[in-house]
Coordinates of C-alpha atoms in Angstrom, one line a residue:
M1 CA 24.8 20.7 5.2
G2 CA 23.8 23.1 8.0
N3 CA 24.1 21.1 11.3
Q4 CA 24.0 17.7 9.6
I5 CA 26.5 15.2 11.0
R6 CA 29.2 14.1 8.5
I7 CA 30.1 10.5 7.9
A8 CA 33.7 11.4 8.8
D9 CA 32.6 12.5 12.3
L10 CA 31.1 9.2 13.0
L11 CA 33.3 6.6 11.2
K12 CA 36.9 6.5 12.6
A13 CA 39.7 4.0 12.1
D14 CA 39.1 2.3 15.3
T15 CA 35.5 1.4 14.2
I16 CA 36.6 -0.2 10.9
V17 CA 37.0 -4.0 10.6
I18 CA 38.8 -5.3 7.5
P19 CA 38.2 -8.2 6.9
L20 CA 35.4 -9.5 9.1
E21 CA 35.8 -12.9 10.7
A22 CA 32.0 -13.5 10.9
T23 CA 30.2 -16.0 8.6
T24 CA 26.7 -15.6 9.8
K25 CA 24.2 -12.6 10.3
E26 CA 24.3 -12.9 14.1
A27 CA 28.0 -13.2 14.2
V28 CA 28.6 -10.1 12.1
L29 CA 26.3 -8.1 14.4
D30 CA 28.2 -9.4 17.5
E31 CA 31.5 -8.6 15.8
L32 CA 30.5 -5.0 14.9
I33 CA 29.0 -4.5 18.4
E34 CA 32.2 -5.8 20.0
R35 CA 34.3 -3.4 17.9
L36 CA 32.1 -0.4 19.0
Y37 CA 32.3 -1.6 22.6
Q38 CA 36.2 -1.9 22.5
A39 CA 36.4 1.6 20.9
G40 CA 34.5 3.1 23.9
R41 CA 31.4 4.0 22.0
L42 CA 28.9 1.8 24.0
H43 CA 27.8 1.6 27.6
S44 CA 26.5 -2.0 27.2
K45 CA 26.9 -4.6 24.5
E46 CA 23.9 -6.5 25.6
E47 CA 21.5 -3.5 25.4
M48 CA 23.0 -2.5 22.0
K49 CA 22.4 -6.0 20.6
A50 CA 18.9 -6.1 22.0
S51 CA 18.1 -2.8 20.2
I52 CA 19.7 -4.0 16.9
L53 CA 17.7 -7.2 17.0
A54 CA 14.5 -5.4 17.7
R55 CA 15.1 -3.3 14.5
E56 CA 15.8 -6.5 12.5
A57 CA 12.6 -8.1 13.8
Q58 CA 10.8 -5.2 11.9
G59 CA 12.5 -6.0 8.7
S60 CA 16.0 -6.8 7.6
T61 CA 18.4 -3.9 7.2
G62 CA 20.0 -5.7 4.3
I63 CA 19.2 -3.2 1.6
G64 CA 20.5 -5.1 -1.3
E65 CA 23.4 -4.6 -3.8
G66 CA 25.7 -6.4 -1.2
I67 CA 24.9 -3.8 1.5
A68 CA 23.6 -4.1 5.1
I69 CA 23.0 -1.2 7.4
P70 CA 22.0 -2.5 10.9
H71 CA 21.2 0.5 13.2
A72 CA 19.7 1.4 16.5
K73 CA 18.9 4.5 18.6
T74 CA 19.4 3.5 22.2
A75 CA 20.7 4.6 25.6
A76 CA 23.4 1.9 25.2
V77 CA 25.3 4.3 23.0
K78 CA 27.7 6.7 24.6
Q79 CA 28.7 8.5 21.4
P80 CA 27.1 8.5 17.9
S81 CA 29.2 6.2 15.8
I82 CA 29.4 4.1 12.6
C83 CA 31.2 0.7 12.5
F84 CA 32.2 -0.5 9.1
G85 CA 33.0 -4.1 8.3
L86 CA 34.1 -5.7 5.1
S87 CA 33.5 -9.4 4.2
P88 CA 35.2 -10.3 0.9
E89 CA 33.5 -13.6 0.7
G90 CA 30.0 -12.3 1.7
L91 CA 27.4 -13.8 3.9
D92 CA 23.6 -14.2 4.0
F93 CA 21.9 -11.2 5.7
D94 CA 18.2 -11.7 4.6
S95 CA 18.9 -9.0 2.0
L96 CA 16.0 -7.7 -0.1
D97 CA 17.5 -9.0 -3.3
Q98 CA 18.5 -12.4 -1.7
Q99 CA 22.2 -11.6 -2.5
K100 CA 25.1 -12.0 -0.1
A101 CA 26.1 -8.9 1.8
H102 CA 29.7 -7.8 1.7
L103 CA 29.6 -4.2 3.1
F104 CA 28.3 -3.6 6.7
F105 CA 27.6 -0.3 8.2
M106 CA 26.3 -0.4 11.8
I107 CA 24.9 3.0 12.9
A108 CA 24.9 3.5 16.7
A109 CA 22.8 6.6 17.7
T110 CA 22.2 8.0 21.1
E111 CA 18.7 8.0 22.6
D112 CA 18.6 11.9 22.2
A113 CA 19.8 12.0 18.7
N114 CA 16.6 13.1 17.2
Q115 CA 16.7 12.5 13.5
A116 CA 20.4 12.5 13.1
H117 CA 20.7 8.7 12.7
L118 CA 17.9 8.8 10.1
E119 CA 19.7 11.5 8.2
T120 CA 23.0 9.6 8.4
L121 CA 21.2 6.4 7.2
A122 CA 19.6 8.2 4.3
L123 CA 23.0 9.8 3.3
L124 CA 24.8 6.4 3.4
S125 CA 22.1 4.8 1.4
Q126 CA 22.5 7.4 -1.2
M127 CA 26.2 7.2 -1.3
L128 CA 26.2 3.4 -1.5
M129 CA 23.8 3.4 -4.5
D130 CA 26.9 4.6 -6.6
D131 CA 28.4 1.4 -8.2
S132 CA 31.9 3.0 -8.1
V133 CA 31.7 3.6 -4.4
R134 CA 30.7 0.0 -3.6
Q135 CA 33.4 -1.3 -5.9
E136 CA 36.1 0.9 -4.3
L137 CA 35.0 -0.2 -0.8
L138 CA 35.0 -3.9 -1.9
N139 CA 38.6 -3.4 -3.1
A140 CA 39.8 -1.5 0.0
K141 CA 42.8 -3.0 1.8
T142 CA 43.2 -0.5 4.4
K143 CA 41.1 1.7 6.8
E144 CA 42.5 4.9 5.3
Q145 CA 41.2 3.8 1.9
V146 CA 37.7 3.3 3.3
L147 CA 37.7 6.7 4.9
S148 CA 39.1 8.3 1.7
V149 CA 36.4 6.8 -0.5
L150 CA 33.5 7.9 1.7
T151 CA 34.9 11.3 2.5
Q152 CA 35.4 12.1 -1.2
K153 CA 31.9 10.8 -2.1
E154 CA 30.3 12.9 0.7
R155 CA 32.0 16.1 -0.6
E156 CA 30.7 15.5 -4.1
M157 CA 27.2 15.0 -2.8
N158 CA 27.5 18.2 -0.8
G159 CA 28.7 20.2 -3.8
E160 CA 32.2 20.7 -2.2
D161 CA 34.0 20.1 -5.5
E162 CA 37.3 21.9 -5.0
S163 CA 37.7 22.4 -8.8
V164 CA 34.8 25.0 -8.7
S165 CA 36.1 28.4 -8.2
E166 CA 34.7 30.5 -5.3
G167 CA 31.9 32.9 -6.4
M168 CA 31.0 30.6 -9.3
E169 CA 27.4 29.8 -9.6
P170 CA 26.5 26.2 -9.6
P171 CA 25.1 24.8 -12.8
S172 CA 21.3 24.8 -13.1
V173 CA 19.6 21.6 -12.1
T174 CA 16.5 20.2 -13.8
V175 CA 13.5 19.7 -11.4
K176 CA 13.2 16.1 -10.6
I177 CA 10.2 14.6 -8.9
V178 CA 9.2 11.0 -7.9
A179 CA 5.7 9.6 -7.4
V180 CA 4.0 6.6 -6.2
T181 CA 0.4 5.6 -7.3
A182 CA -1.6 2.8 -5.7
C183 CA -5.3 1.8 -5.3
P184 CA -6.9 -1.0 -3.5
T185 CA -7.5 -3.2 -6.5
G186 CA -4.6 -2.1 -8.5
I187 CA -6.3 -2.4 -11.9
A188 CA -7.2 1.1 -13.0
H189 CA -6.8 4.1 -10.7
T190 CA -3.2 3.1 -10.1
Y191 CA -2.1 3.3 -13.8
M192 CA -4.4 6.2 -14.7
A193 CA -3.0 8.3 -11.9
A194 CA 0.5 7.5 -13.2
D195 CA -0.3 8.3 -16.8
A196 CA -2.0 11.6 -15.9
L197 CA 1.1 12.7 -13.8
K198 CA 3.5 11.6 -16.5
K199 CA 1.6 13.4 -19.3
K200 CA 1.4 16.6 -17.3
A201 CA 5.1 16.4 -16.3
N202 CA 6.0 16.1 -20.0
E203 CA 4.0 19.2 -20.8
L204 CA 5.7 21.2 -17.9
G205 CA 9.2 20.0 -18.6
I206 CA 9.6 18.2 -15.4
T207 CA 11.6 15.0 -14.9
L208 CA 9.3 12.6 -13.3
K209 CA 9.5 8.9 -12.3
V210 CA 6.4 7.1 -11.1
E211 CA 6.3 3.8 -9.2
T212 CA 3.0 1.9 -9.6
N213 CA 1.8 -0.5 -6.9
G214 CA -0.7 -2.4 -9.0
S215 CA -2.3 -5.8 -9.0
G216 CA 0.8 -7.3 -10.5
G217 CA 3.1 -5.9 -7.8
V218 CA 5.4 -2.9 -7.8
K219 CA 6.5 -1.7 -11.2
N220 CA 9.2 0.9 -12.0
K221 CA 10.2 0.8 -8.3
L222 CA 12.0 4.0 -7.1
T223 CA 15.6 3.5 -6.2
E224 CA 17.4 5.2 -3.4
Q225 CA 19.1 7.4 -5.9
D226 CA 15.8 8.4 -7.5
I227 CA 14.5 9.4 -4.0
A228 CA 17.7 11.2 -3.1
D229 CA 17.7 13.3 -6.3
A230 CA 14.0 14.3 -6.1
T231 CA 12.9 17.7 -5.1
A232 CA 9.8 16.2 -3.6
V233 CA 7.6 13.0 -3.4
I234 CA 4.0 12.7 -4.5
V235 CA 2.2 9.7 -3.0
A236 CA -1.2 9.4 -4.6
A237 CA -2.5 6.1 -2.9
D238 CA -5.6 4.7 -1.3
K239 CA -3.7 1.9 0.4
Q240 CA -0.6 1.7 2.5
V241 CA 2.7 2.0 0.4
E242 CA 6.3 1.7 1.6
M243 CA 6.9 5.1 3.2
E244 CA 10.1 4.8 5.3
R245 CA 12.3 5.3 2.3
F246 CA 11.0 8.8 2.0
A247 CA 12.2 9.9 5.5
G248 CA 13.7 13.5 5.3
K249 CA 12.0 14.3 2.0
I250 CA 9.0 16.6 1.2
V251 CA 6.0 14.3 0.8
I252 CA 2.7 15.3 -0.7
E253 CA 0.1 12.6 0.3
V254 CA -3.3 12.5 -1.5
R255 CA -5.9 10.1 -2.6
V256 CA -5.2 8.3 -5.9
A257 CA -8.2 10.0 -7.6
E258 CA -6.4 13.3 -7.0
G259 CA -3.5 12.2 -9.1
I260 CA -5.9 11.5 -12.0
R261 CA -8.0 14.7 -11.6
N262 CA -5.4 17.3 -10.6
P263 CA -1.9 16.2 -11.8
E264 CA -0.9 19.8 -12.6
G265 CA -1.7 21.0 -9.1
L266 CA 0.2 18.2 -7.5
L267 CA 3.2 18.8 -9.6
E268 CA 3.2 22.5 -8.8
R269 CA 3.0 21.7 -5.2
A270 CA 6.1 19.4 -5.6
I271 CA 8.0 22.0 -7.5
N272 CA 7.2 24.6 -4.7
Q273 CA 7.9 22.0 -2.0
D274 CA 4.5 22.7 -0.6
G275 CA 4.2 19.8 1.8
P276 CA 5.5 18.4 5.1
V277 CA 8.9 16.7 5.6
Y278 CA 8.2 13.0 6.1
Q279 CA 10.0 12.0 9.3
G280 CA 9.6 8.3 9.4
K281 CA 7.7 5.8 11.6
N282 CA 9.5 6.8 14.8
S283 CA 8.5 10.4 14.5
S284 CA 5.3 12.4 15.4
R285 CA 3.7 11.1 12.3
Q286 CA 3.6 7.6 13.9
E287 CA 2.1 9.1 17.0
Q288 CA -0.5 10.7 14.7
A289 CA -1.3 7.5 13.1
E290 CA -1.6 5.7 16.3
S291 CA -4.0 8.4 17.6
G292 CA -6.0 8.2 14.4
K293 CA -5.3 11.9 13.6
A294 CA -3.2 13.8 11.1
S295 CA -1.4 17.0 11.6
N296 CA -2.6 18.4 8.3
P297 CA -6.4 18.9 8.3
K298 CA -6.5 18.6 4.5
R299 CA -5.3 15.0 4.6
E300 CA -7.7 12.1 4.5
S301 CA -8.5 10.1 7.6
F302 CA -6.3 7.1 8.3
F303 CA -9.4 5.0 8.7
Y304 CA -9.9 4.8 4.9
K305 CA -6.3 3.7 4.2
H306 CA -6.3 1.1 6.9
L307 CA -9.6 -0.3 5.5
M308 CA -8.3 -0.2 1.9
N309 CA -5.1 -2.0 2.9
G310 CA -7.3 -4.9 4.2
V311 CA -9.6 -4.8 1.2
S312 CA -6.8 -4.8 -1.4
N313 CA -5.1 -7.8 0.2
M314 CA -8.4 -9.6 0.5
L315 CA -9.6 -9.1 -3.1
P316 CA -7.3 -11.8 -4.6
F317 CA -8.9 -14.4 -2.3
V318 CA -12.4 -13.0 -3.1
V319 CA -11.9 -12.9 -6.9
G320 CA -10.0 -16.2 -7.3
G321 CA -12.1 -18.1 -4.9
G322 CA -15.4 -16.6 -6.1
I323 CA -14.8 -17.5 -9.7
I324 CA -13.8 -21.0 -8.8
I325 CA -17.1 -21.3 -6.8
A326 CA -18.9 -20.0 -9.7
L327 CA -17.3 -22.7 -11.9
S328 CA -18.6 -25.4 -9.5
F329 CA -22.1 -24.0 -9.9
M330 CA -21.9 -24.8 -13.7
F331 CA -22.4 -28.5 -12.7
G332 CA -25.5 -27.5 -10.8
I333 CA -26.3 -25.3 -7.8
K334 CA -26.1 -28.2 -5.5
A335 CA -23.6 -30.3 -7.4
A336 CA -21.0 -30.0 -4.7
D337 CA -23.3 -31.7 -2.1
P338 CA -22.7 -35.4 -2.0
N339 CA -26.2 -36.0 -0.8
D340 CA -27.7 -34.3 -3.8
P341 CA -28.7 -36.2 -6.9
S342 CA -26.8 -33.7 -9.0
F343 CA -23.6 -34.3 -7.1
H344 CA -20.4 -34.2 -9.2
P345 CA -16.9 -34.8 -7.8
L346 CA -15.3 -32.0 -9.8
A347 CA -17.9 -29.6 -8.4
K348 CA -17.1 -30.6 -4.9
L349 CA -13.3 -30.2 -5.6
L350 CA -13.9 -26.7 -6.9
M351 CA -16.1 -25.7 -4.0
D352 CA -13.5 -27.0 -1.5
I353 CA -10.8 -25.0 -3.2
G354 CA -12.8 -21.9 -3.7
G355 CA -15.2 -21.9 -0.8
G356 CA -13.5 -24.1 1.8
S357 CA -10.0 -22.6 1.4
A358 CA -9.9 -19.2 -0.5
F359 CA -13.2 -17.8 0.9
A360 CA -12.4 -19.2 4.4
L361 CA -9.3 -17.0 4.4
M362 CA -11.1 -13.9 3.1
I363 CA -12.1 -12.4 6.5
P364 CA -9.0 -13.3 8.4
V365 CA -6.8 -11.8 5.6
L366 CA -9.0 -8.6 5.7
A367 CA -8.6 -8.3 9.5
G368 CA -4.9 -9.1 9.5
F369 CA -3.9 -6.5 7.0
I370 CA -6.1 -3.8 8.6
A371 CA -4.3 -4.5 11.8
M372 CA -1.0 -4.5 10.1
S373 CA -1.7 -1.2 8.5
I374 CA -2.4 0.3 12.0
A375 CA 0.3 -1.3 14.1
D376 CA 2.8 -2.5 11.4
R377 CA 3.9 -6.2 11.6
P378 CA 3.1 -6.9 15.3
G379 CA -0.6 -6.2 14.5
F380 CA -0.8 -9.0 11.8
A381 CA -1.1 -12.1 14.0
P382 CA -3.8 -10.6 16.4
G383 CA -5.7 -9.3 13.4
M384 CA -5.7 -12.8 11.6
V385 CA -6.8 -14.5 14.8
G386 CA -9.5 -11.9 15.3
G387 CA -10.7 -12.5 11.7
M388 CA -10.7 -16.2 12.2
L389 CA -12.9 -15.9 15.4
A390 CA -15.3 -13.6 13.5
T391 CA -15.6 -16.2 10.7
S392 CA -16.1 -19.1 13.0
A393 CA -18.8 -17.1 14.9
G394 CA -20.7 -16.1 11.7
A395 CA -19.9 -12.4 12.3
G396 CA -18.8 -12.2 8.7
F397 CA -17.5 -9.1 6.9
L398 CA -18.6 -6.7 9.6
G399 CA -17.0 -8.8 12.2
G400 CA -13.7 -9.0 10.3
L401 CA -13.6 -5.2 10.0
I402 CA -14.1 -4.8 13.7
A403 CA -11.5 -7.4 14.4
G404 CA -8.9 -5.7 12.2
F405 CA -9.4 -2.3 13.8
L406 CA -9.6 -3.7 17.3
A407 CA -6.4 -5.8 17.0
G408 CA -4.5 -2.8 15.4
Y409 CA -5.3 -0.4 18.1
V410 CA -4.8 -3.1 20.9
V411 CA -1.2 -3.5 19.6
V412 CA -0.8 0.4 19.5
L413 CA -1.8 0.5 23.2
L414 CA 0.5 -2.4 24.1
R415 CA 3.4 -0.5 22.5
K416 CA 2.7 2.5 24.7
A417 CA 2.2 0.2 27.8
F418 CA 5.5 -1.6 27.2
S419 CA 7.5 1.5 26.2
K420 CA 8.7 1.8 29.9
L421 CA 10.2 -1.7 30.0
P422 CA 14.0 -1.9 30.1
V423 CA 15.9 -1.5 26.8
S424 CA 17.2 -5.1 27.2
L425 CA 13.7 -6.4 26.5
E426 CA 13.3 -4.6 23.3
G427 CA 14.2 -7.8 21.4
I428 CA 11.4 -9.9 22.8
K429 CA 8.5 -7.3 22.3
P430 CA 7.7 -8.0 18.6
M431 CA 8.4 -11.8 18.9
L432 CA 6.7 -12.5 22.3
L433 CA 4.9 -9.7 24.1
Y434 CA 3.0 -8.1 21.3
P435 CA 1.6 -11.4 19.8
L436 CA 0.9 -13.0 23.1
F437 CA -1.0 -10.2 24.7
G438 CA -2.4 -8.8 21.3
I439 CA -4.0 -12.2 20.3
L440 CA -5.2 -12.8 24.0
I441 CA -6.9 -9.4 24.4
T442 CA -8.3 -9.4 20.9
G443 CA -9.6 -12.9 21.2
F444 CA -11.4 -12.2 24.6
I445 CA -13.1 -9.1 23.2
M446 CA -14.1 -10.8 20.0
I447 CA -15.6 -13.8 21.7
F448 CA -17.4 -12.1 24.6
L449 CA -18.3 -8.7 23.2
V450 CA -18.2 -8.6 19.4
S451 CA -18.8 -11.9 17.6
G452 CA -22.3 -12.7 19.0
P453 CA -24.1 -9.4 18.4
V454 CA -22.5 -8.9 15.0
A455 CA -23.5 -12.4 13.9
S456 CA -27.1 -11.7 15.0
I457 CA -27.0 -8.5 12.8
N458 CA -25.7 -10.5 9.9
T459 CA -28.4 -13.1 10.3
A460 CA -31.1 -10.5 10.5
L461 CA -29.8 -8.7 7.4
G462 CA -29.5 -11.9 5.5
D463 CA -33.1 -12.9 6.4
W464 CA -34.4 -9.5 5.4
L465 CA -32.7 -9.7 2.0
K466 CA -34.0 -13.1 1.4
N467 CA -37.5 -12.1 2.4
M468 CA -37.9 -8.7 0.9
N469 CA -40.6 -7.9 -1.6
S470 CA -39.9 -6.8 -5.1
G471 CA -40.4 -3.1 -4.3
N472 CA -37.8 -3.2 -1.6
A473 CA -35.5 -5.1 -3.8
V474 CA -35.7 -2.5 -6.6
L475 CA -35.1 0.3 -4.0
L476 CA -31.9 -1.5 -2.8
G477 CA -30.8 -2.0 -6.4
L478 CA -31.3 1.7 -7.2
V479 CA -29.2 2.7 -4.1
L480 CA -26.4 0.2 -4.7
G481 CA -26.2 1.2 -8.4
A482 CA -25.9 4.9 -7.7
M483 CA -23.2 4.1 -5.1
M484 CA -21.2 2.2 -7.6
S485 CA -20.9 5.1 -10.0
F486 CA -20.7 8.2 -7.6
D487 CA -17.0 7.9 -6.9
M488 CA -16.0 5.0 -9.3
G489 CA -13.7 3.1 -7.0
G490 CA -13.8 5.4 -4.0
P491 CA -15.3 4.8 -0.6
L492 CA -19.0 4.6 -1.7
N493 CA -18.0 2.3 -4.6
K494 CA -16.0 0.1 -2.4
A495 CA -18.7 0.0 0.3
A496 CA -21.3 -1.2 -2.2
F497 CA -18.8 -3.8 -3.6
T498 CA -17.8 -5.2 -0.3
F499 CA -21.5 -5.3 0.8
G500 CA -22.2 -7.5 -2.3
I501 CA -19.2 -9.8 -1.3
A502 CA -20.6 -10.1 2.2
M503 CA -24.0 -11.1 0.8
I504 CA -22.4 -13.8 -1.4
A505 CA -20.7 -15.2 1.7
E506 CA -24.2 -15.2 3.3
G507 CA -25.7 -17.1 0.4
S508 CA -27.6 -14.1 -1.1
Y509 CA -26.6 -13.7 -4.8
T510 CA -29.0 -11.0 -5.9
P511 CA -27.3 -7.8 -4.5
H512 CA -23.9 -8.6 -6.1
A513 CA -25.6 -9.1 -9.5
A514 CA -27.1 -5.6 -9.3
I515 CA -23.7 -4.2 -8.1
M516 CA -21.7 -5.7 -11.1
A517 CA -24.4 -4.6 -13.5
A518 CA -24.2 -1.2 -12.2
G519 CA -20.4 -1.1 -12.1
M520 CA -20.2 -2.1 -15.8
T521 CA -22.7 0.5 -16.9
P522 CA -20.6 3.7 -16.5
P523 CA -17.8 2.9 -18.9
L524 CA -20.2 1.1 -21.4
G525 CA -22.6 4.1 -21.3
L526 CA -19.8 6.6 -22.0
A527 CA -18.3 4.4 -24.7
L528 CA -21.7 4.2 -26.4
A529 CA -22.1 8.0 -26.0
T530 CA -18.7 8.6 -27.8
T531 CA -19.8 6.4 -30.6
L532 CA -23.4 7.9 -31.1
F533 CA -22.8 11.5 -30.0
K534 CA -19.4 12.3 -31.3
K535 CA -20.0 16.1 -31.2
K536 CA -20.2 15.9 -27.4
F537 CA -16.6 14.6 -27.0
T538 CA -13.0 15.6 -27.9
S539 CA -11.1 13.4 -30.3
E540 CA -9.0 12.2 -27.2
E541 CA -12.3 11.2 -25.3
R542 CA -13.6 9.4 -28.5
Q543 CA -10.4 7.5 -28.6
A544 CA -10.7 6.6 -24.9
G545 CA -14.3 5.5 -25.5
K546 CA -13.0 2.6 -27.5
T547 CA -11.0 1.4 -24.4
A548 CA -14.0 2.0 -22.3
Y549 CA -16.0 -0.7 -24.1
V550 CA -13.4 -3.3 -22.9
L551 CA -13.2 -1.8 -19.3
G552 CA -16.9 -1.9 -18.9
A553 CA -17.2 -5.4 -20.2
S554 CA -14.5 -6.4 -17.7
F555 CA -16.4 -4.7 -14.7
I556 CA -13.7 -2.0 -14.3
T557 CA -15.9 1.0 -13.3
E558 CA -12.8 3.2 -13.2
G559 CA -12.9 3.5 -17.0
A560 CA -15.3 6.3 -16.6
I561 CA -13.0 8.4 -14.5
P562 CA -11.2 10.3 -17.2
F563 CA -14.6 11.5 -18.6
A564 CA -15.9 12.4 -15.1
A565 CA -12.7 14.3 -14.3
A566 CA -13.1 16.4 -17.5
D567 CA -16.8 17.2 -16.9
P568 CA -18.0 16.1 -13.4
T569 CA -21.2 18.1 -13.2
R570 CA -22.6 16.4 -16.3
V571 CA -21.0 13.0 -16.4
I572 CA -21.4 12.0 -12.8
P573 CA -25.2 12.5 -12.7
S574 CA -25.6 10.8 -16.1
I575 CA -23.7 7.6 -15.0
M576 CA -25.4 7.6 -11.6
V577 CA -28.8 7.5 -13.2
G578 CA -27.7 4.7 -15.7
S579 CA -26.2 2.6 -12.9
A580 CA -29.2 3.0 -10.7
V581 CA -31.5 1.8 -13.6
A582 CA -29.2 -1.2 -14.2
G583 CA -29.0 -2.1 -10.5
G584 CA -32.8 -1.7 -9.9
L585 CA -33.7 -3.7 -13.0
S586 CA -31.4 -6.5 -12.0
M587 CA -33.0 -6.8 -8.6
Y588 CA -36.5 -6.6 -10.1
F589 CA -35.8 -9.4 -12.4
G590 CA -34.2 -11.5 -9.5
C591 CA -30.9 -11.9 -11.3
T592 CA -28.3 -13.7 -9.2
L593 CA -24.4 -13.8 -9.4
P594 CA -22.2 -16.0 -7.2
A595 CA -19.0 -14.6 -8.7
P596 CA -17.6 -11.5 -7.2
H597 CA -15.8 -10.2 -10.3
G598 CA -15.4 -10.8 -14.1
G599 CA -18.0 -8.8 -15.9
L600 CA -19.3 -10.4 -19.1
F601 CA -16.9 -13.3 -18.6
V602 CA -19.0 -14.7 -15.7
L603 CA -22.3 -14.6 -17.6
P604 CA -22.4 -18.4 -17.7
V605 CA -23.1 -18.6 -14.0
V606 CA -25.6 -15.7 -13.8
G607 CA -29.1 -16.6 -12.9
N608 CA -31.8 -15.2 -15.3
V609 CA -28.9 -14.2 -17.6
G610 CA -31.2 -12.9 -20.4
M611 CA -32.8 -10.3 -18.1
Y612 CA -29.4 -9.6 -16.7
I613 CA -28.1 -8.6 -20.1
V614 CA -31.3 -6.4 -20.5
S615 CA -30.5 -4.6 -17.3
I616 CA -27.0 -3.8 -18.3
L617 CA -28.1 -2.7 -21.8
A618 CA -30.8 -0.5 -20.3
G619 CA -28.4 1.2 -18.0
T620 CA -25.9 1.7 -20.8
V621 CA -28.5 3.4 -23.0
V622 CA -29.9 5.6 -20.3
T623 CA -26.4 6.8 -19.5
A624 CA -25.7 7.6 -23.1
L625 CA -29.0 9.5 -23.5
M626 CA -28.4 11.4 -20.3
L627 CA -25.0 12.4 -21.6
R628 CA -26.7 13.4 -24.9
L629 CA -29.1 15.6 -22.9
L630 CA -26.7 17.2 -20.5
K631 CA -23.4 17.7 -22.4
K632 CA -22.8 20.5 -24.8
D633 CA -21.3 20.1 -28.2
I634 CA -17.5 20.6 -28.4
S635 CA -16.6 23.9 -30.2
A636 CA -14.9 23.4 -33.4

């Protein structure tokens, strides 16, 4: 335990309330604060409540399973304390699992308590994940019973079992590691990294649980007990994931591709606890994030994660809206226009849903989630408003990017500017001061400094693309194609993809046709190579080749990653050449694509579809032949 504060040092009989009289969330907070004040633990009830409400504004402390742990670190506290309250009937506390809360632990930490309150919070959370502990507390009739249950559990967790004789060695413990994988689209990288880590963990005899943050939401979510038992945490992610739960644990943060390419190295680092202790959002880590710098020079720039957080939340609007727009084009390119002879009411309905609503929200959502990634929840509203202003001014995707980063860092500066305000004003900062000044400052800068020049750039770029000759078009297709397969879902791939989306929004459909053709080519080319040139691949790779056909047809470039990870110096050049051919030919033939995703499933809306298929097939064949030329036969 070292210098860690014990629960028994903080929770005393005079700060236990059995039963609570409160029937609402605010009333229970008031009742617990009043008990702390009457017990002489607080200087000011008002300042304590303001701090508690400020914490609740960031997210409810109702952690589920009938438990709530409201907490604050404030000068209003005289002495670090815990106040416990029991509500047999339960009450609504905005809990994560939407269930009523029965057990309430209010943690009151002094302003100079360093990380003590976080350690206590983590310890309490771990203890309360034990079903038997929760049940015993629910059945407690006296304050002494509450103290006894928690003291006994704390001793067990600290290895203070009196039945173990002195000098006796503790039993050996299996190494336990937890991991989180996440990528912006949540389609391929997320699950490939999870599978790679699990496979290698099985080989090494390591107990591993992996949480995936994919397109369908969080799966196999890590529990408090999972995290508490873990030797270390691996976070292989290219977007923001829930990090505060890892406070106090060794956390190894890397890009999601590292989880696919180097699972053994990551697991060895976790076993050796080769990583920093994650301190939580109120620590120096937050200061580093706000300054845009990381303490570890090996870690990736925060810029990319903020950007990918925006892109990943924008993609559902892009994909859903884009395909709906594409469906409207099946009635005719101008069938949504009431003044055109080809007008069809269903085409207009589809265009209103896809273009008028989903696509209209694309840029504001991008900007809002970038800002939220930088400044947490207070950045969301200024980011959304900045994105709306970028959209209305015609500043497009680039304007939305600028708006997101602008709003996020404006709120970061506001936090610093308002940090000297009285503690009693803490509760109004997230609800009033941050949105008011954040929206105002972001709006002024966007209107007077950003939107106009960026809109002019977008107009010029769009005009250039529409008027370029065939030679320039081919060159653009070659470059975009190579970008799509260079890192297969990484920054260059996403840069090309988002460029194509921006061009769709501007009414130029040829670049994205080249991008999708180039993105389909790597897995299709590898699949074809495993079929035609079997001696070049292992049996496992040949099996993966069958899956790659489906991934390629669905425009999931990440299907090529396992092959590239195994032999990057030969595979990556091969797929880059094949993708460049596909992209260049698509631009040369003038193929168009109004849908942002879908692979072969959106062929009905492709312009010049015959030559588009030829472009994809040509890139696929070139990729396979390059692999035939560069790869060596697998030794028998």
